Amino acid sequence: MSGMRIGEVAQASGTTAKTLRYYEDVGLLPDPDRSPAGYRDYGPEVLDRLHFIRRGQAAGLTLAQIGQVLAIRDRGQAPCQHVTDLLDTRLAVIDRQLAELAQLRTTIAILREHATTGDPATCSPEDVCRYL
Amino acid sequence: MSGMRIGEVAQASGTTAKTLRYYEDVGLLPDPDRSPAGYRDYGPEVLDRLHFIRRGQAAGLTLAQIGQVLAIRDRGQAPCQHVTDLLDTRLAVIDRQLAELAQLRTTIAILREHATTGDPATCSPEDVCRYL
DNA sequence: CTTGACCTTCCAGTGCACTGGAAGGTCGAT
DNA sequence: ATCGACCTTCCAGTGCACTGGAAGGTCAAG
């Protein structure tokens, strides 16, 4: 009984056939069965795996990091320590990004306010625009 | 009176001479003065500019986006309405990024808790790792 | 039996932000 | 005078995550 072809998997997972072949190339997806004609023949479990990959990516992990976790999972060992380490690192990076973004927002917001207070008469480049 | 050479600027700003030349190439830094020998001769204001670039980058902005904002600043003559429009767009993007980043943070924090609650016994690949 | 959608492989290109290296010029110190 | 650290330009390569396109095979529908 044949499963899904690459286009169906792409559709179902919201990616492209190109990307699926790429994932296979870099070892994120196992080599699938083939139909007599050589078409890739996927079982439904590939969708879980792609969901895992997508979630990992949404969490800011690189494909290499996701691949590490998948490799550990494929060997049947619980990668909890590994996962928590990765996630802790991610959290730290995100907190830093949030802080910097908030700071930048403040800077720009202040400038924007400078740019609006006063009509064109008082809005000279020297007074307003170069304080960005 | 001569200012800083590229190596000094690199050192002072925590980047490399290579990167500074690259920034110049892509228009993030203005063409600096040159010494008689052709060495780049930077004034101290370049450090402010590099600090701004670094903060923008730390906040997850691309060099192209940072370049847009810098271009506004450089065109000190830009009409204020135009400036506020661009800044509003920037703020909207930053607010969206902040929201997404906050969401991502929450997601990862939840995942991390899932990964730690439970001892190795319950931490089987099937039970835990697929929550990632 | 042809059309068109789908599949195959392979190789090359994209965009971002650098980074490396060759080949050569400049400068202060020994 | 020459050494070494610095500078110059130019071109090419890296890593990530795809993406495009050529050249050809497969298959159900009309």
CSV table of C-alpha atoms (C1' of nucleotides) in Angstrom, one decimal:
chain,number,residue,atom,x,y,z
A,1,MET,CA,0.0,0.0,0.0
A,2,SER,CA,1.4,3.3,-1.0
A,3,GLY,CA,1.5,6.4,1.2
A,4,MET,CA,1.9,10.0,0.2
A,5,ARG,CA,3.9,11.3,-2.7
A,6,ILE,CA,6.2,14.3,-2.1
A,7,GLY,CA,3.7,16.8,-3.4
A,8,GLU,CA,1.1,15.6,-1.0
A,9,VAL,CA,3.5,15.7,1.9
A,10,ALA,CA,4.5,19.2,0.9
A,11,GLN,CA,0.9,20.3,0.7
A,12,ALA,CA,0.0,18.7,4.0
A,13,SER,CA,3.0,20.1,5.8
A,14,GLY,CA,2.9,23.5,4.3
A,15,THR,CA,6.3,23.3,2.7
A,16,THR,CA,7.5,22.5,-0.8
A,17,ALA,CA,8.8,19.4,-2.5
A,18,LYS,CA,12.1,21.1,-3.0
A,19,THR,CA,12.4,21.7,0.7
A,20,LEU,CA,11.6,18.1,1.5
A,21,ARG,CA,14.3,16.8,-0.8
A,22,TYR,CA,16.6,19.3,0.8
A,23,TYR,CA,15.8,18.1,4.3
A,24,GLU,CA,16.4,14.5,3.0
A,25,ASP,CA,19.8,15.6,1.6
A,26,VAL,CA,20.9,17.2,4.9
A,27,GLY,CA,19.7,14.2,6.9
A,28,LEU,CA,16.6,15.7,8.6
A,29,LEU,CA,14.3,13.2,6.9
A,30,PRO,CA,15.1,9.5,6.4
A,31,ASP,CA,15.3,8.2,2.9
A,32,PRO,CA,11.7,7.3,2.1
A,33,ASP,CA,10.5,4.2,0.3
A,34,ARG,CA,10.2,4.4,-3.4
A,35,SER,CA,7.4,3.4,-5.7
A,36,PRO,CA,8.2,1.1,-8.6
A,37,ALA,CA,8.7,4.2,-10.7
A,38,GLY,CA,11.1,5.7,-8.2
A,39,TYR,CA,8.7,8.2,-6.7
A,40,ARG,CA,9.2,8.9,-3.0
A,41,ASP,CA,6.6,7.1,-0.9
A,42,TYR,CA,6.0,8.6,2.5
A,43,GLY,CA,4.3,7.2,5.5
A,44,PRO,CA,2.2,9.4,7.7
A,45,GLU,CA,4.9,9.7,10.4
A,46,VAL,CA,6.8,12.0,8.2
A,47,LEU,CA,4.2,14.7,9.0
A,48,ASP,CA,5.0,14.4,12.7
A,49,ARG,CA,8.6,14.8,11.9
A,50,LEU,CA,8.0,17.8,9.8
A,51,HIS,CA,5.9,19.3,12.5
A,52,PHE,CA,8.7,18.7,14.9
A,53,ILE,CA,11.1,20.5,12.5
A,54,ARG,CA,8.7,23.4,12.0
A,55,ARG,CA,8.2,23.8,15.7
A,56,GLY,CA,12.0,23.7,16.3
A,57,GLN,CA,12.4,26.3,13.7
A,58,ALA,CA,9.7,28.5,15.1
A,59,ALA,CA,11.6,28.2,18.4
A,60,GLY,CA,14.6,29.7,16.6
A,61,LEU,CA,16.7,26.5,16.4
A,62,THR,CA,18.8,26.0,13.4
A,63,LEU,CA,18.3,22.9,11.2
A,64,ALA,CA,21.6,21.6,12.5
A,65,GLN,CA,20.3,21.8,16.1
A,66,ILE,CA,17.0,20.2,15.2
A,67,GLY,CA,19.0,17.5,13.4
A,68,GLN,CA,21.0,16.8,16.5
A,69,VAL,CA,17.8,16.3,18.6
A,70,LEU,CA,16.2,14.2,15.9
A,71,ALA,CA,19.3,12.0,15.7
A,72,ILE,CA,19.2,11.5,19.4
A,73,ARG,CA,15.5,10.7,19.3
A,74,ASP,CA,16.1,8.3,16.4
A,75,ARG,CA,18.6,6.4,18.5
A,76,GLY,CA,15.8,6.0,21.1
A,77,GLN,CA,17.5,8.0,23.9
A,78,ALA,CA,15.6,10.7,25.7
A,79,PRO,CA,17.3,13.9,24.7
A,80,CYS,CA,15.9,15.9,27.6
A,81,GLN,CA,19.1,17.3,28.9
A,82,HIS,CA,20.1,18.2,25.5
A,83,VAL,CA,16.8,19.8,24.7
A,84,THR,CA,16.7,21.8,27.9
A,85,ASP,CA,20.2,23.1,27.3
A,86,LEU,CA,19.2,24.2,23.8
A,87,LEU,CA,16.0,25.8,25.0
A,88,ASP,CA,17.8,27.6,27.9
A,89,THR,CA,20.2,29.0,25.4
A,90,ARG,CA,17.4,30.1,23.1
A,91,LEU,CA,15.6,31.8,26.0
A,92,ALA,CA,18.7,33.7,26.9
A,93,VAL,CA,19.2,34.9,23.4
A,94,ILE,CA,15.5,35.8,23.0
A,95,ASP,CA,15.5,37.8,26.3
A,96,ARG,CA,18.5,39.8,25.0
A,97,GLN,CA,16.8,40.4,21.7
A,98,LEU,CA,13.7,41.5,23.4
A,99,ALA,CA,15.6,44.0,25.6
A,100,GLU,CA,17.5,45.4,22.7
A,101,LEU,CA,14.4,45.7,20.6
A,102,ALA,CA,12.6,47.5,23.3
A,103,GLN,CA,15.5,49.9,23.7
A,104,LEU,CA,15.6,50.6,20.0
A,105,ARG,CA,11.8,51.1,20.0
A,106,THR,CA,12.2,53.7,22.7
A,107,THR,CA,14.9,55.5,20.8
A,108,ILE,CA,12.9,55.6,17.6
A,109,ALA,CA,9.7,56.5,19.4
A,110,ILE,CA,11.4,59.5,21.1
A,111,LEU,CA,12.7,60.6,17.8
A,112,ARG,CA,9.4,60.3,16.2
A,113,GLU,CA,7.9,62.4,18.9
A,114,HIS,CA,10.5,65.0,18.3
A,115,ALA,CA,9.6,64.9,14.6
A,116,THR,CA,6.0,65.6,15.3
A,117,THR,CA,6.2,68.2,18.0
A,118,GLY,CA,6.2,71.5,16.1
A,119,ASP,CA,5.2,72.3,12.6
A,120,PRO,CA,7.6,72.5,9.6
A,121,ALA,CA,8.8,75.9,10.8
A,122,THR,CA,10.5,74.4,13.9
A,123,CYS,CA,11.2,71.1,12.2
A,124,SER,CA,14.7,71.9,11.0
A,125,PRO,CA,17.2,69.1,10.3
A,126,GLU,CA,19.5,70.3,13.0
A,127,ASP,CA,16.8,70.3,15.7
A,128,VAL,CA,15.0,67.1,14.9
A,129,CYS,CA,16.2,64.7,12.3
A,130,ARG,CA,19.8,64.1,13.3
A,131,TYR,CA,18.8,62.9,16.7
A,132,LEU,CA,17.8,59.5,15.5
B,1,MET,CA,44.5,66.7,12.1
B,2,SER,CA,44.1,63.0,11.6
B,3,GLY,CA,41.5,60.9,13.3
B,4,MET,CA,41.4,57.1,13.7
B,5,ARG,CA,42.7,54.6,11.2
B,6,ILE,CA,40.5,51.6,10.4
B,7,GLY,CA,42.2,49.3,12.8
B,8,GLU,CA,41.6,51.7,15.7
B,9,VAL,CA,38.0,52.1,14.8
B,10,ALA,CA,37.6,48.3,14.5
B,11,GLN,CA,39.2,47.9,18.0
B,12,ALA,CA,37.1,50.7,19.5
B,13,SER,CA,33.9,49.4,18.1
B,14,GLY,CA,34.5,45.7,18.6
B,15,THR,CA,34.4,44.8,14.9
B,16,THR,CA,37.0,44.2,12.3
B,17,ALA,CA,38.6,46.3,9.5
B,18,LYS,CA,37.1,43.9,7.0
B,19,THR,CA,33.6,44.5,8.3
B,20,LEU,CA,34.1,48.3,8.3
B,21,ARG,CA,35.1,48.2,4.6
B,22,TYR,CA,32.1,46.0,4.0
B,23,TYR,CA,29.8,48.5,5.7
B,24,GLU,CA,31.3,51.2,3.6
B,25,ASP,CA,30.7,49.1,0.4
B,26,VAL,CA,27.1,48.6,1.2
B,27,GLY,CA,26.5,52.3,2.1
B,28,LEU,CA,26.1,52.0,5.9
B,29,LEU,CA,29.2,54.1,6.5
B,30,PRO,CA,30.1,57.2,4.5
B,31,ASP,CA,33.3,57.3,2.5
B,32,PRO,CA,35.8,58.5,5.1
B,33,ASP,CA,38.6,61.0,4.5
B,34,ARG,CA,41.9,59.6,3.4
B,35,SER,CA,45.4,60.3,4.6
B,36,PRO,CA,47.9,61.3,2.0
B,37,ALA,CA,48.9,57.6,1.8
B,38,GLY,CA,45.3,56.6,1.1
B,39,TYR,CA,44.5,55.3,4.6
B,40,ARG,CA,41.0,55.7,5.8
B,41,ASP,CA,40.8,58.5,8.3
B,42,TYR,CA,37.8,58.4,10.6
B,43,GLY,CA,36.3,61.0,12.9
B,44,PRO,CA,34.9,60.0,16.3
B,45,GLU,CA,31.3,60.2,15.0
B,46,VAL,CA,31.8,56.9,13.2
B,47,LEU,CA,31.7,55.2,16.6
B,48,ASP,CA,28.2,56.5,17.3
B,49,ARG,CA,27.1,55.3,13.9
B,50,LEU,CA,28.6,51.9,14.5
B,51,HIS,CA,27.0,51.7,17.9
B,52,PHE,CA,23.7,52.4,16.3
B,53,ILE,CA,24.3,49.7,13.7
B,54,ARG,CA,25.3,47.3,16.5
B,55,ARG,CA,22.1,48.0,18.4
B,56,GLY,CA,20.0,47.6,15.4
B,57,GLN,CA,21.6,44.3,14.6
B,58,ALA,CA,21.3,43.1,18.2
B,59,ALA,CA,17.6,43.9,17.9
B,60,GLY,CA,17.3,41.6,14.9
B,61,LEU,CA,17.2,44.2,12.2
B,62,THR,CA,18.9,43.6,8.9
B,63,LEU,CA,21.7,45.8,7.6
B,64,ALA,CA,19.3,47.0,4.9
B,65,GLN,CA,16.8,48.1,7.5
B,66,ILE,CA,19.4,49.8,9.6
B,67,GLY,CA,20.6,51.5,6.4
B,68,GLN,CA,17.1,52.9,5.7
B,69,VAL,CA,17.0,54.5,9.1
B,70,LEU,CA,20.5,55.8,8.8
B,71,ALA,CA,19.7,57.2,5.4
B,72,ILE,CA,16.8,59.2,6.9
B,73,ARG,CA,19.2,60.6,9.5
B,74,ASP,CA,21.7,61.5,6.9
B,75,ARG,CA,19.2,63.3,4.8
B,76,GLY,CA,18.6,65.8,7.6
B,77,GLN,CA,16.6,67.8,5.2
B,78,ALA,CA,13.9,65.2,4.8
B,79,PRO,CA,10.4,66.6,5.3
B,80,CYS,CA,9.2,65.8,8.8
B,81,GLN,CA,6.1,64.2,7.5
B,82,HIS,CA,8.1,61.8,5.5
B,83,VAL,CA,10.4,61.1,8.5
B,84,THR,CA,7.5,60.4,10.8
B,85,ASP,CA,5.9,58.1,8.2
B,86,LEU,CA,9.1,56.1,7.9
B,87,LEU,CA,9.6,56.0,11.6
B,88,ASP,CA,5.9,54.9,12.1
B,89,THR,CA,6.5,52.0,9.7
B,90,ARG,CA,9.7,51.1,11.6
B,91,LEU,CA,7.8,51.3,14.9
B,92,ALA,CA,5.0,49.1,13.6
B,93,VAL,CA,7.5,46.5,12.4
B,94,ILE,CA,9.4,46.6,15.7
B,95,ASP,CA,6.2,46.3,17.7
B,96,ARG,CA,5.3,43.3,15.6
B,97,GLN,CA,8.7,41.8,16.1
B,98,LEU,CA,8.4,42.4,19.8
B,99,ALA,CA,5.1,40.6,19.9
B,100,GLU,CA,6.4,37.7,17.9
B,101,LEU,CA,9.5,37.4,20.0
B,102,ALA,CA,7.4,37.5,23.2
B,103,GLN,CA,5.2,34.8,21.9
B,104,LEU,CA,8.2,32.7,20.9
B,105,ARG,CA,9.6,33.2,24.4
B,106,THR,CA,6.4,31.9,26.0
B,107,THR,CA,6.4,28.9,23.7
B,108,ILE,CA,9.9,28.0,24.5
B,109,ALA,CA,9.5,28.5,28.2
B,110,ILE,CA,6.5,26.1,28.1
B,111,LEU,CA,8.4,23.6,26.1
B,112,ARG,CA,11.3,23.8,28.5
B,113,GLU,CA,9.1,23.2,31.5
B,114,HIS,CA,7.6,20.1,29.7
B,115,ALA,CA,11.1,18.9,29.1
B,116,THR,CA,12.1,19.2,32.8
B,117,THR,CA,9.0,18.0,34.6
B,118,GLY,CA,9.3,14.4,35.0
B,119,ASP,CA,12.3,12.2,35.8
B,120,PRO,CA,14.2,10.1,33.3
B,121,ALA,CA,11.6,7.4,33.7
B,122,THR,CA,8.9,9.4,32.2
B,123,CYS,CA,11.3,11.1,29.8
B,124,SER,CA,11.1,8.7,27.0
B,125,PRO,CA,11.4,9.9,23.5
B,126,GLU,CA,7.8,9.3,22.7
B,127,ASP,CA,6.5,11.0,25.8
B,128,VAL,CA,8.6,14.1,26.0
B,129,CYS,CA,10.7,14.9,23.1
B,130,ARG,CA,7.9,15.2,20.6
B,131,TYR,CA,6.5,18.2,22.5
B,132,LEU,CA,9.3,20.2,21.1
C,1,DC,C1',-1.7,8.9,-28.1
C,2,DT,C1',-0.9,13.1,-26.6
C,3,DT,C1',-1.3,16.5,-23.0
C,4,DG,C1',-0.3,18.2,-18.6
C,5,DA,C1',0.6,17.5,-13.9
C,6,DC,C1',3.5,15.3,-11.4
C,7,DC,C1',7.9,13.1,-10.3
C,8,DT,C1',13.3,12.2,-10.8
C,9,DT,C1',18.4,14.0,-10.5
C,10,DC,C1',21.9,17.3,-10.7
C,11,DC,C1',23.9,21.7,-10.7
C,12,DA,C1',23.7,26.4,-10.0
C,13,DG,C1',22.0,30.7,-7.8
C,14,DT,C1',19.9,33.6,-4.0
C,15,DG,C1',20.3,36.7,0.1
C,16,DC,C1',22.5,37.9,4.2
C,17,DA,C1',26.5,39.3,6.6
C,18,DC,C1',30.5,38.7,6.5
C,19,DT,C1',35.5,36.4,5.9
C,20,DG,C1',39.8,34.9,3.6
C,21,DG,C1',43.5,35.6,0.8
C,22,DA,C1',46.5,37.5,-2.8
C,23,DA,C1',49.3,41.3,-4.2
C,24,DG,C1',51.0,45.3,-3.1
C,25,DG,C1',51.8,50.2,-0.6
C,26,DT,C1',53.2,52.9,3.9
C,27,DC,C1',55.4,53.8,8.1
C,28,DG,C1',57.9,53.8,12.6
C,29,DA,C1',61.6,51.4,14.8
C,30,DT,C1',65.9,49.0,14.9
D,1,DA,C1',68.0,49.0,4.9
D,2,DT,C1',64.8,46.1,6.3
D,3,DC,C1',61.4,44.3,9.4
D,4,DG,C1',56.8,43.9,10.9
D,5,DA,C1',52.6,45.8,11.6
D,6,DC,C1',49.5,48.1,9.4
D,7,DC,C1',47.0,49.7,5.3
D,8,DT,C1',45.1,49.4,0.2
D,9,DT,C1',42.0,46.9,-3.6
D,10,DC,C1',39.9,43.1,-5.6
D,11,DC,C1',38.0,38.8,-6.1
D,12,DA,C1',36.4,34.6,-4.1
D,13,DG,C1',34.5,31.7,-0.5
D,14,DT,C1',31.6,30.6,3.8
D,15,DG,C1',27.2,29.1,6.1
D,16,DC,C1',22.4,28.9,6.3
D,17,DA,C1',18.1,27.6,4.3
D,18,DC,C1',16.5,27.2,0.7
D,19,DT,C1',15.1,28.1,-4.6
D,20,DG,C1',15.4,27.8,-9.7
D,21,DG,C1',15.9,25.5,-13.8
D,22,DA,C1',17.4,22.1,-17.1
D,23,DA,C1',16.6,17.5,-18.9
D,24,DG,C1',14.1,13.7,-18.6
D,25,DG,C1',10.7,9.8,-16.6
D,26,DT,C1',5.6,8.4,-15.2
D,27,DC,C1',0.8,8.3,-15.3
D,28,DA,C1',-4.3,9.2,-15.5
D,29,DA,C1',-7.5,11.7,-18.3
D,30,DG,C1',-9.4,13.2,-22.7
